[in-house]
CSV table of C-alpha atoms and ligand atoms in Angstrom, one decimal:
chain,number,residue,atom,x,y,z
A,82,MET,CA,23.3,7.4,-2.1
A,83,LYS,CA,22.0,3.9,-1.4
A,84,ILE,CA,18.9,2.4,-2.9
A,85,LEU,CA,16.0,1.1,-0.7
A,86,ASP,CA,15.3,-1.9,-2.9
A,87,GLY,CA,11.7,-2.6,-2.4
A,88,LYS,CA,11.7,-5.2,-5.1
A,89,ALA,CA,14.4,-7.3,-3.4
A,90,ILE,CA,12.9,-7.0,0.1
A,91,ALA,CA,9.5,-7.9,-1.3
A,92,GLU,CA,11.0,-11.0,-2.9
A,93,GLN,CA,12.4,-12.0,0.5
A,94,ILE,CA,9.1,-11.5,2.2
A,95,LYS,CA,7.2,-13.4,-0.5
A,96,GLU,CA,9.6,-16.4,0.2
A,97,GLU,CA,8.8,-16.1,3.9
A,98,ILE,CA,5.0,-16.1,3.1
A,99,LYS,CA,5.4,-19.0,0.6
A,100,LEU,CA,7.1,-21.2,3.2
A,101,GLN,CA,4.3,-20.5,5.8
A,102,VAL,CA,1.6,-21.2,3.2
A,103,ALA,CA,3.3,-24.5,2.2
A,104,GLN,CA,3.4,-25.5,5.9
A,105,TYR,CA,-0.4,-24.7,6.4
A,106,ILE,CA,-1.2,-26.8,3.3
A,107,ASP,CA,1.0,-29.6,4.5
A,108,ASP,CA,-1.0,-29.5,7.8
A,109,GLY,CA,-4.2,-30.1,5.8
A,110,ASN,CA,-5.6,-26.6,5.5
A,111,ARG,CA,-6.8,-25.0,2.2
A,112,PRO,CA,-4.6,-22.2,0.8
A,113,PRO,CA,-5.4,-18.6,1.7
A,114,HIS,CA,-7.8,-16.9,-0.8
A,115,LEU,CA,-7.5,-13.2,-1.8
A,116,ALA,CA,-10.3,-11.7,-4.0
A,117,ALA,CA,-10.3,-8.4,-5.8
A,118,VAL,CA,-13.0,-6.4,-7.4
A,119,ILE,CA,-12.3,-3.9,-10.2
A,120,VAL,CA,-14.9,-1.7,-11.7
A,121,GLY,CA,-14.3,-0.3,-15.2
A,122,ASN,CA,-11.0,-0.3,-17.0
A,123,ASN,CA,-8.7,2.3,-15.5
A,124,PRO,CA,-5.3,1.2,-16.9
A,125,ALA,CA,-3.4,1.9,-13.6
A,126,SER,CA,-5.9,-0.1,-11.6
A,127,GLU,CA,-5.7,-3.0,-14.1
A,128,THR,CA,-2.0,-3.1,-13.7
A,129,TYR,CA,-2.2,-3.2,-9.9
A,130,ILE,CA,-4.8,-5.9,-10.0
A,131,LYS,CA,-2.8,-8.0,-12.4
A,132,ASN,CA,0.2,-7.7,-10.1
A,133,LYS,CA,-1.8,-8.5,-7.0
A,134,GLU,CA,-3.2,-11.7,-8.7
A,135,LYS,CA,0.2,-12.7,-10.0
A,136,ASN,CA,1.9,-12.3,-6.6
A,137,SER,CA,-1.0,-14.1,-4.7
A,138,LYS,CA,-0.4,-17.1,-6.9
A,139,LEU,CA,3.4,-16.9,-6.5
A,140,VAL,CA,3.1,-17.3,-2.7
A,141,GLY,CA,0.6,-20.2,-3.0
A,142,PHE,CA,-2.6,-18.3,-2.4
A,143,THR,CA,-5.7,-18.8,-4.5
A,144,SER,CA,-7.2,-15.6,-5.9
A,145,THR,CA,-10.2,-14.5,-7.8
A,146,VAL,CA,-10.7,-11.2,-9.7
A,147,TYR,CA,-14.2,-9.8,-10.3
A,148,HIS,CA,-14.1,-7.5,-13.3
A,149,LEU,CA,-17.2,-5.4,-13.4
A,150,PRO,CA,-18.2,-3.0,-16.2
A,151,ALA,CA,-17.8,0.7,-15.7
A,152,ASP,CA,-21.6,1.2,-15.6
A,153,THR,CA,-22.1,-1.2,-12.7
A,154,SER,CA,-24.5,0.5,-10.3
A,155,GLU,CA,-23.7,1.1,-6.6
A,156,SER,CA,-26.3,-1.5,-5.5
A,157,GLU,CA,-24.8,-4.1,-7.9
A,158,LEU,CA,-21.4,-3.5,-6.4
A,159,LEU,CA,-22.8,-3.7,-2.9
A,160,ASN,CA,-24.3,-7.1,-3.8
A,161,VAL,CA,-20.8,-8.3,-4.9
A,162,VAL,CA,-19.3,-7.0,-1.6
A,163,GLN,CA,-22.1,-8.8,0.4
A,164,PHE,CA,-21.4,-12.0,-1.6
A,165,LEU,CA,-17.7,-11.8,-0.8
A,166,ASN,CA,-18.4,-10.9,2.9
A,167,GLU,CA,-20.4,-14.2,3.2
A,168,ASP,CA,-18.2,-16.5,1.0
A,169,SER,CA,-16.4,-18.8,3.4
A,170,GLU,CA,-13.8,-19.6,0.7
A,171,VAL,CA,-12.6,-15.9,0.7
A,172,ASP,CA,-10.3,-14.8,3.5
A,173,GLY,CA,-9.8,-11.2,2.4
A,174,PHE,CA,-10.8,-9.0,-0.5
A,175,ILE,CA,-10.2,-5.5,-1.8
A,176,VAL,CA,-12.3,-3.2,-4.0
A,177,GLN,CA,-9.8,-1.4,-6.2
A,178,LEU,CA,-10.0,2.4,-6.0
A,179,PRO,CA,-10.7,4.8,-7.5
A,180,LEU,CA,-14.3,3.8,-8.3
A,181,PRO,CA,-16.3,5.4,-11.1
A,182,GLN,CA,-17.9,8.8,-10.1
A,183,HIS,CA,-21.4,7.5,-9.8
A,184,ILE,CA,-20.4,5.1,-6.9
A,185,ASN,CA,-19.9,6.3,-3.4
A,186,GLU,CA,-16.6,4.9,-2.3
A,187,GLU,CA,-17.3,5.5,1.4
A,188,ARG,CA,-20.5,3.5,1.2
A,189,ILE,CA,-18.7,0.6,-0.4
A,190,ILE,CA,-15.9,0.6,2.1
A,191,ASN,CA,-18.3,0.8,5.0
A,192,ASN,CA,-20.0,-2.4,3.8
A,193,ILE,CA,-16.9,-4.5,3.6
A,194,ASN,CA,-16.7,-7.0,6.5
A,195,PRO,CA,-13.8,-5.5,8.7
A,196,GLU,CA,-12.5,-9.0,9.2
A,197,LYS,CA,-12.0,-9.4,5.4
A,198,ASP,CA,-10.8,-5.8,4.8
A,199,VAL,CA,-7.2,-6.6,3.9
A,200,ASP,CA,-6.8,-3.0,2.6
A,201,GLY,CA,-7.4,-1.8,6.1
A,202,PHE,CA,-9.7,1.0,4.8
A,203,HIS,CA,-12.8,0.2,6.9
A,204,PRO,CA,-13.5,2.9,9.6
A,205,ILE,CA,-13.3,0.2,12.3
A,206,ASN,CA,-9.8,-0.9,11.1
A,207,ILE,CA,-8.7,2.8,10.7
A,208,GLY,CA,-9.9,3.4,14.3
A,209,LYS,CA,-8.0,0.4,15.5
A,210,MET,CA,-4.9,1.6,13.7
A,211,VAL,CA,-5.1,5.0,15.4
A,212,LEU,CA,-5.5,3.3,18.8
A,213,ASP,CA,-2.6,0.9,18.1
A,214,LEU,CA,-4.8,-2.1,18.4
A,215,ASP,CA,-4.2,-5.3,16.3
A,216,THR,CA,-5.7,-4.7,12.8
A,217,PHE,CA,-5.0,-4.7,9.1
A,218,LEU,CA,-2.7,-1.8,8.4
A,219,PRO,CA,-3.2,0.0,5.0
A,220,ALA,CA,-0.8,-1.6,2.6
A,221,THR,CA,1.3,1.3,1.4
A,222,PRO,CA,2.1,2.8,4.8
A,223,SER,CA,2.8,-0.5,6.3
A,224,GLY,CA,5.0,-1.5,3.4
A,225,ILE,CA,7.1,1.7,3.9
A,226,ILE,CA,7.5,1.0,7.6
A,227,GLU,CA,8.6,-2.6,6.8
A,228,LEU,CA,11.1,-1.3,4.2
A,229,LEU,CA,12.7,1.1,6.7
A,230,LYS,CA,12.7,-1.7,9.3
A,231,ARG,CA,14.4,-4.2,7.0
A,232,TYR,CA,17.1,-1.7,6.0
A,233,ASN,CA,17.6,-0.9,9.7
A,234,ILE,CA,17.0,2.8,9.0
A,235,GLN,CA,16.9,4.6,12.4
A,236,THR,CA,13.7,6.5,12.8
A,237,ALA,CA,13.5,7.4,16.5
A,238,GLY,CA,13.7,11.1,17.1
A,239,LYS,CA,13.9,11.9,13.4
A,240,HIS,CA,11.8,14.5,11.7
A,241,ALA,CA,9.6,12.8,9.1
A,242,VAL,CA,7.8,15.1,6.6
A,243,VAL,CA,5.0,13.5,4.7
A,244,ILE,CA,3.8,15.4,1.6
A,245,GLY,CA,0.2,14.4,0.9
A,246,ARG,CA,-2.7,13.6,3.2
A,247,SER,CA,-4.7,11.0,1.4
A,248,ASN,CA,-6.7,8.4,3.4
A,249,ILE,CA,-4.7,5.6,2.0
A,250,VAL,CA,-1.2,6.9,2.3
A,251,GLY,CA,-0.3,10.3,3.9
A,252,THR,CA,-2.7,10.3,6.8
A,253,PRO,CA,-2.1,6.7,8.0
A,254,LEU,CA,1.6,6.9,7.4
A,255,SER,CA,1.8,10.0,9.5
A,256,ILE,CA,0.2,8.1,12.4
A,257,LEU,CA,2.4,5.0,12.0
A,258,LEU,CA,5.6,7.1,11.9
A,259,SER,CA,4.6,9.0,15.1
A,260,ARG,CA,3.8,5.7,16.9
A,261,LYS,CA,5.6,4.8,20.2
A,262,ASN,CA,7.5,2.0,18.7
A,263,GLU,CA,11.1,1.1,17.8
A,264,HIS,CA,10.5,1.5,14.1
A,265,ALA,CA,8.7,4.8,14.4
A,266,ASN,CA,9.0,7.4,17.2
A,267,CYS,CA,9.3,10.2,14.6
A,268,THR,CA,8.3,13.8,14.9
A,269,VAL,CA,5.9,14.1,12.0
A,270,THR,CA,4.9,17.0,9.8
A,271,ILE,CA,2.2,16.6,7.1
A,272,CYS,CA,2.2,19.0,4.1
A,273,HIS,CA,-0.6,19.4,1.7
A,274,SER,CA,-2.2,21.7,-0.9
A,275,TYR,CA,-2.8,24.4,1.7
A,276,THR,CA,0.8,24.4,3.0
A,277,PRO,CA,2.1,27.8,1.8
A,278,ASP,CA,5.7,26.8,1.3
A,279,ILE,CA,6.3,23.0,1.3
A,280,LYS,CA,10.0,23.5,0.8
A,281,GLU,CA,10.3,25.2,4.2
A,282,PHE,CA,9.3,21.9,5.8
A,283,SER,CA,10.8,19.4,3.3
A,284,LEU,CA,14.2,21.0,3.9
A,285,GLN,CA,13.9,20.0,7.6
A,286,ALA,CA,13.1,16.4,6.8
A,287,ASP,CA,15.4,13.6,7.9
A,288,ILE,CA,12.9,11.3,6.3
A,289,LEU,CA,10.9,12.7,3.4
A,290,ILE,CA,7.9,10.9,2.0
A,291,ALA,CA,6.4,12.1,-1.3
A,292,ALA,CA,2.8,10.9,-1.8
A,293,ILE,CA,1.1,13.6,-3.9
A,294,GLY,CA,0.7,12.0,-7.3
A,295,ARG,CA,2.6,14.7,-9.2
A,296,PRO,CA,5.5,13.7,-11.4
A,297,ALA,CA,8.9,14.9,-10.1
A,298,PHE,CA,7.2,17.3,-7.6
A,299,VAL,CA,10.1,16.9,-5.2
A,300,THR,CA,13.2,18.6,-6.6
A,301,ALA,CA,16.8,18.6,-5.2
A,302,ASP,CA,16.5,22.1,-3.8
A,303,MET,CA,13.7,20.8,-1.5
A,304,VAL,CA,15.8,18.1,0.1
A,305,LYS,CA,18.3,18.2,3.0
A,306,GLU,CA,21.7,16.6,2.4
A,307,GLY,CA,21.6,13.1,3.8
A,308,ALA,CA,17.8,12.7,4.0
A,309,VAL,CA,16.1,9.4,3.5
A,310,VAL,CA,13.7,9.9,0.6
A,311,ILE,CA,10.6,7.7,0.0
A,312,ASP,CA,8.8,8.1,-3.3
A,313,VAL,CA,5.2,6.8,-3.2
A,314,GLY,CA,4.2,8.2,-6.6
A,315,ILE,CA,3.5,6.1,-9.7
A,316,ASN,CA,2.7,8.5,-12.5
A,317,ALA,CA,2.3,7.4,-16.0
A,318,ILE,CA,3.9,9.8,-18.5
A,319,PRO,CA,4.1,9.5,-22.3
A,320,ASP,CA,7.3,7.9,-23.6
A,321,GLU,CA,7.5,7.0,-27.3
A,322,THR,CA,10.4,4.6,-26.7
A,323,LYS,CA,8.2,2.3,-24.6
A,324,LYS,CA,6.0,-0.3,-26.2
A,325,SER,CA,3.0,0.8,-24.0
A,326,GLY,CA,3.7,4.5,-24.9
A,327,PHE,CA,4.1,5.3,-21.2
A,328,ARG,CA,6.6,5.0,-18.4
A,329,SER,CA,6.2,5.3,-14.7
A,330,VAL,CA,7.8,8.1,-12.8
A,331,GLY,CA,7.6,8.9,-9.1
A,332,ASP,CA,6.8,12.1,-7.2
A,333,VAL,CA,10.5,12.7,-6.8
A,334,ASP,CA,13.1,13.9,-9.4
A,335,PHE,CA,15.2,10.8,-8.8
A,336,ASP,CA,18.3,11.8,-10.9
A,337,GLU,CA,18.9,15.0,-9.0
A,338,VAL,CA,17.5,14.1,-5.5
A,339,SER,CA,19.5,10.9,-5.4
A,340,LYS,CA,22.7,13.0,-5.4
A,341,LYS,CA,21.7,14.5,-2.0
A,342,ALA,CA,19.8,11.6,-0.3
A,343,SER,CA,21.5,9.0,1.9
A,344,TRP,CA,18.8,6.5,0.9
A,345,ILE,CA,16.1,6.6,-1.7
A,346,THR,CA,13.4,4.4,-3.2
A,347,PRO,CA,13.4,4.0,-7.0
A,348,VAL,CA,10.2,4.1,-9.1
A,349,PRO,CA,9.5,1.4,-10.2
A,350,GLY,CA,10.9,-1.1,-7.7
A,351,GLY,CA,10.6,0.8,-4.4
A,352,VAL,CA,7.3,1.3,-2.6
A,353,GLY,CA,5.1,-0.5,-5.2
A,354,PRO,CA,6.3,-4.1,-4.5
A,355,MET,CA,6.2,-3.4,-0.8
A,356,THR,CA,2.5,-2.4,-1.1
A,357,ILE,CA,1.7,-5.7,-2.7
A,358,VAL,CA,3.5,-7.8,-0.1
A,359,SER,CA,1.8,-5.9,2.7
A,360,LEU,CA,-1.5,-6.9,1.1
A,361,LEU,CA,-0.4,-10.5,1.0
A,362,MET,CA,0.7,-10.3,4.7
A,363,ASN,CA,-2.7,-8.9,5.6
A,364,THR,CA,-4.4,-11.7,3.7
A,365,LEU,CA,-2.3,-14.3,5.5
A,366,LYS,CA,-3.3,-12.6,8.8
A,367,ALA,CA,-7.0,-12.8,7.9
A,368,TYR,CA,-6.6,-16.5,7.0
A,369,LYS,CA,-4.8,-17.3,10.3
A,370,ARG,CA,-7.4,-15.5,12.3
A,371,ARG,CA,-10.2,-17.4,10.5
A,372,PHE,CA,-8.6,-20.7,11.1
A,373,ASN,CA,-7.2,-19.9,14.5
A,374,ILE,CA,-3.6,-20.5,13.4
A,375,THR,CA,-1.1,-18.9,15.7
B,525,LIG,N1,-5.8,2.3,-5.3
B,525,LIG,C1,-4.5,2.8,-5.1
B,525,LIG,N2,-4.0,2.1,-4.1
B,525,LIG,C2,-4.9,1.2,-3.6
B,525,LIG,C3,-4.9,0.2,-2.6
B,525,LIG,O1,-3.9,0.1,-1.9
B,525,LIG,N3,-6.0,-0.5,-2.5
B,525,LIG,C4,-7.1,-0.3,-3.2
B,525,LIG,N4,-8.2,-1.0,-3.0
B,525,LIG,N5,-7.2,0.6,-4.2
B,525,LIG,C5,-6.0,1.4,-4.4
C-alpha cells in the first residue's frame, strides 16, 4: 500500500501558486482576494474557513471572512452576497455550507455571480462543467482528479465506483471521472442510499471513492485487492485523548482497507488539503480572468 499524500501535493501546488502571485504583484497588480461567508458556528465549518483563510494568506492572497450570526435572515445573507458580487476588490468568494435550516441554500447559490463562484456551485458553472466548457470546477472533485494526476495513477478504462451522490462531491466527481480526457476516461458507477448492495459494486472498483459522511463505512471486505481508495469523509468522533475531545476519521476503515489497497488517501492529510488548493486555484483563475492575465 502506498499513501496518496494530499498534504505534500497541496504544499507543492501552494508553492506554484505563491510564485505566480509574487510575479503578478511584481508586475504591479494587487494580490488576488478570496472572501468567505460563514453563518452560525458549526465547528466543522469554522475549521474549514480558518484553513481556507490561513492558506489564502500563505500563497500571498488577501482574504476576508464574514462571520454572520446563526439567526441571520435569508435576505440579510442575500445582501452580503450582492455586496460581494459588486465589490471590485473581491475576485472570488464562497458561502460555507451547510447554511442554517431557515435559509434556502439554492436561492443563495443562484445569487452568487458565476464569475466569482470559486466553489463552482452555481447552476451556470455546473452546466459548463457537464458540457466540458472552461469553468470553476467544484473544489473536492477537482482536487481528487489533480491528486490522481500528480501521482500518475492510470485512470483510462478503469472502473471507478463513487459512493455518495451529493451535489458538491459524488455527482460532479462521477462526471469528471467519465470525461474524455487523459486523466479520466473511467467507467463510472455511482452508489447511494437506494443501492441495495453497495458491496456488489465496490468490489468491482479499480478506483473506489467514499463520499458518504459515515465513519469507517467502507470496510476491507468491500474492497478489491489492489484498488485505489479515495476517502473524502471527514467525520468528527469523540476521542478523550485529544485536547479538542474529537478526532477526524474518514469514510474508510483505513487500518484494514490499507492492507488491500494499492494506493489510499489518509484522513487527515489526503483529500482535505487538495480541496483547499483547488479553491485557491479557482480564485487565481477568477483573478486572472478579471485582469486579463494569460
Ligand atoms: N461545505 C463542505 N464543503 C464545502 C465546500 O467545498 N464549499 C462550501 N462553500 N461549503 C462546503
